[in-house]
Coordinates of C-alpha atoms in Angstrom, one line a residue:
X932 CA -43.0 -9.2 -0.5
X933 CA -40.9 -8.2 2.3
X934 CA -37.0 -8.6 1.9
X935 CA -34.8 -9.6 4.8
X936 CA -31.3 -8.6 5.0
X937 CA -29.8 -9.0 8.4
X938 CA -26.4 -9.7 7.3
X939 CA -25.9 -6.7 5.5
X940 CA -27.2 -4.4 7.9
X941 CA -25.2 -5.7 10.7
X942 CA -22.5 -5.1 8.2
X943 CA -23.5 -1.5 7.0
X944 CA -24.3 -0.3 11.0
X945 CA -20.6 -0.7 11.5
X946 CA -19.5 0.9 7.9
X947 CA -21.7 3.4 9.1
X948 CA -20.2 4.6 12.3
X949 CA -17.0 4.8 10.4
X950 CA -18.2 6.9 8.0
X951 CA -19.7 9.2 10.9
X952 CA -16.5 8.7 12.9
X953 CA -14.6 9.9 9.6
X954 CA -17.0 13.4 8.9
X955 CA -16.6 13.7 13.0
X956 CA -12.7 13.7 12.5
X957 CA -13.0 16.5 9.8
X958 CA -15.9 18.6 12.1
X959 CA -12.9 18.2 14.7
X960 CA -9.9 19.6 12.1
X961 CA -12.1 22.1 10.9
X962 CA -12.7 23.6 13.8
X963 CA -9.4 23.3 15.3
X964 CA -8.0 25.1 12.5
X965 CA -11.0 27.2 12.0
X966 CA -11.3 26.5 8.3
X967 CA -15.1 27.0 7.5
X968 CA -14.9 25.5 3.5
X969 CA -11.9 23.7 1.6
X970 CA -8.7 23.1 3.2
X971 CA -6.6 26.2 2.7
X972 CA -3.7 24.1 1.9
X973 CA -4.1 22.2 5.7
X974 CA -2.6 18.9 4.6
X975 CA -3.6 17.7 7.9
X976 CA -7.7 18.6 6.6
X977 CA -6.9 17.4 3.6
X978 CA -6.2 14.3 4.6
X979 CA -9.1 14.1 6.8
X980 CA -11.7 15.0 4.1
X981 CA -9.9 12.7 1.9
X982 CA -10.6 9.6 4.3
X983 CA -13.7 10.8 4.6
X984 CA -14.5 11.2 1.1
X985 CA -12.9 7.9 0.0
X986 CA -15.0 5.8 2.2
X987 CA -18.2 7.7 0.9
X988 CA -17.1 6.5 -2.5
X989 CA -16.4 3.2 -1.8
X990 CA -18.8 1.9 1.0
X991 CA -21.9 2.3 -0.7
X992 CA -21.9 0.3 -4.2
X993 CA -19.6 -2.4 -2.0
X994 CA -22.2 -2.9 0.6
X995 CA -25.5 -2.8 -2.3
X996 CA -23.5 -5.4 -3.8
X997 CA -23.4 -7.2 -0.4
X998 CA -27.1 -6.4 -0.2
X999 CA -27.9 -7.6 -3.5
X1000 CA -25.8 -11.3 -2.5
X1001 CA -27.6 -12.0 0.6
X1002 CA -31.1 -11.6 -1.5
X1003 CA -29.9 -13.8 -3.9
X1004 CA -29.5 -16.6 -0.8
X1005 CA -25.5 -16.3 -0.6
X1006 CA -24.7 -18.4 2.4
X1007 CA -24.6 -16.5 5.4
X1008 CA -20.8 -17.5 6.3
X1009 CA -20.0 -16.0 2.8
X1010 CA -21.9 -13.0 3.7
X1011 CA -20.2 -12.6 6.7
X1012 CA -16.9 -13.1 5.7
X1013 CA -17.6 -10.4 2.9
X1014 CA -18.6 -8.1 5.8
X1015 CA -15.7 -8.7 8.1
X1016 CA -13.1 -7.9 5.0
X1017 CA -15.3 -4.9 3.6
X1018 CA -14.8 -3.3 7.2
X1019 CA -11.4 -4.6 7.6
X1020 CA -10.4 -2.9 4.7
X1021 CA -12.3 0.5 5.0
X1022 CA -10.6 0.4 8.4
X1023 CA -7.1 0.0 7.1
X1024 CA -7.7 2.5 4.2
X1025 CA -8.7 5.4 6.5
X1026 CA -5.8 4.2 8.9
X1027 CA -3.5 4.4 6.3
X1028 CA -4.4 7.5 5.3
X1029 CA -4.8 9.8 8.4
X1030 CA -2.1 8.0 10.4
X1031 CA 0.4 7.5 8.0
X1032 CA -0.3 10.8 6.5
X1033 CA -1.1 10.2 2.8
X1034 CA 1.4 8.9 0.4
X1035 CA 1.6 4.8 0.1
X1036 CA 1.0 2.5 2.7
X1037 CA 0.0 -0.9 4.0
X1038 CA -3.0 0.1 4.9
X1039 CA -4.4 2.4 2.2
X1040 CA -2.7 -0.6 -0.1
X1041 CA -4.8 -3.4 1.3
X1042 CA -7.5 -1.1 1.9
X1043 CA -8.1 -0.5 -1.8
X1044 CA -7.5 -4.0 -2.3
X1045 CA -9.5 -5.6 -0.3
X1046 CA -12.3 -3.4 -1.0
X1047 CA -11.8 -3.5 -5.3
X1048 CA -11.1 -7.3 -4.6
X1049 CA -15.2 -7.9 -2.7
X1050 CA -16.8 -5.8 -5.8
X1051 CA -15.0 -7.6 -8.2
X1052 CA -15.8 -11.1 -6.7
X1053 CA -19.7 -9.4 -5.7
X1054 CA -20.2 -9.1 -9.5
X1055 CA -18.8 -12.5 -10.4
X1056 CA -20.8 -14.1 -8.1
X1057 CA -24.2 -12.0 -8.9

């Protein structure tokens, strides 16, 4: 049996140049401030690693629930509106948090939302 999930991966390619686009941003702090390991109290790398880290907690279980939707035969304009607000989010999260430098904002607000808001409604619907 060979499963097809077109949706998803179109989906996870773009989670996933975030996600390298996020460890690239830390590689870049890192070395800018030549810390090898931690963040010596850099709230600047802190920050970094944290939007890094954040997205590597919340992108995968979001997008295997995604995965696990279009299997089932979720309708592709479901599927795709799941996509565009998983990234949307993800997008605002790490925006919020490296731009707006930690702390609350819209972005890291919505961001958590939108992303708790697709699991929640992934597991309803599975």
């Amino acid at each position: 049996m060979q499963l097809n999930a077109p949706i998803t991966a179109l989906y996870a390619i773009g989670l996933a140049l975030l996600v390298m686009a996020l460890a690239f941003n830390v590689a870049r702090v890192r070395r800018s401030r030549r810390i090898g390991l931690g963040t010596a109290g850099d709230e600047t790398l802190a920050l970094a690693v944290r939007a890094h880290g954040n997205a590597v907690e919340a992108i995968p279980l979001t997008l295997v629930l995604m995965l696990l939707l279009e299997i089932n035969g979720a309708p592709a304009a479901s599927l795709h509106g799941f996509g565009a607000v998983l990234l949307a989010a993800r997008l605002a999260h790490a925006q919020g948090l490296l731009v707006r430098g930690g702390g609350y904002s819209t972005g890291r607000f919505y961001g958590t939302l939108g992303t708790w808001g697709l699991q929640g409604l992934a597991v309803a619907g599975l």
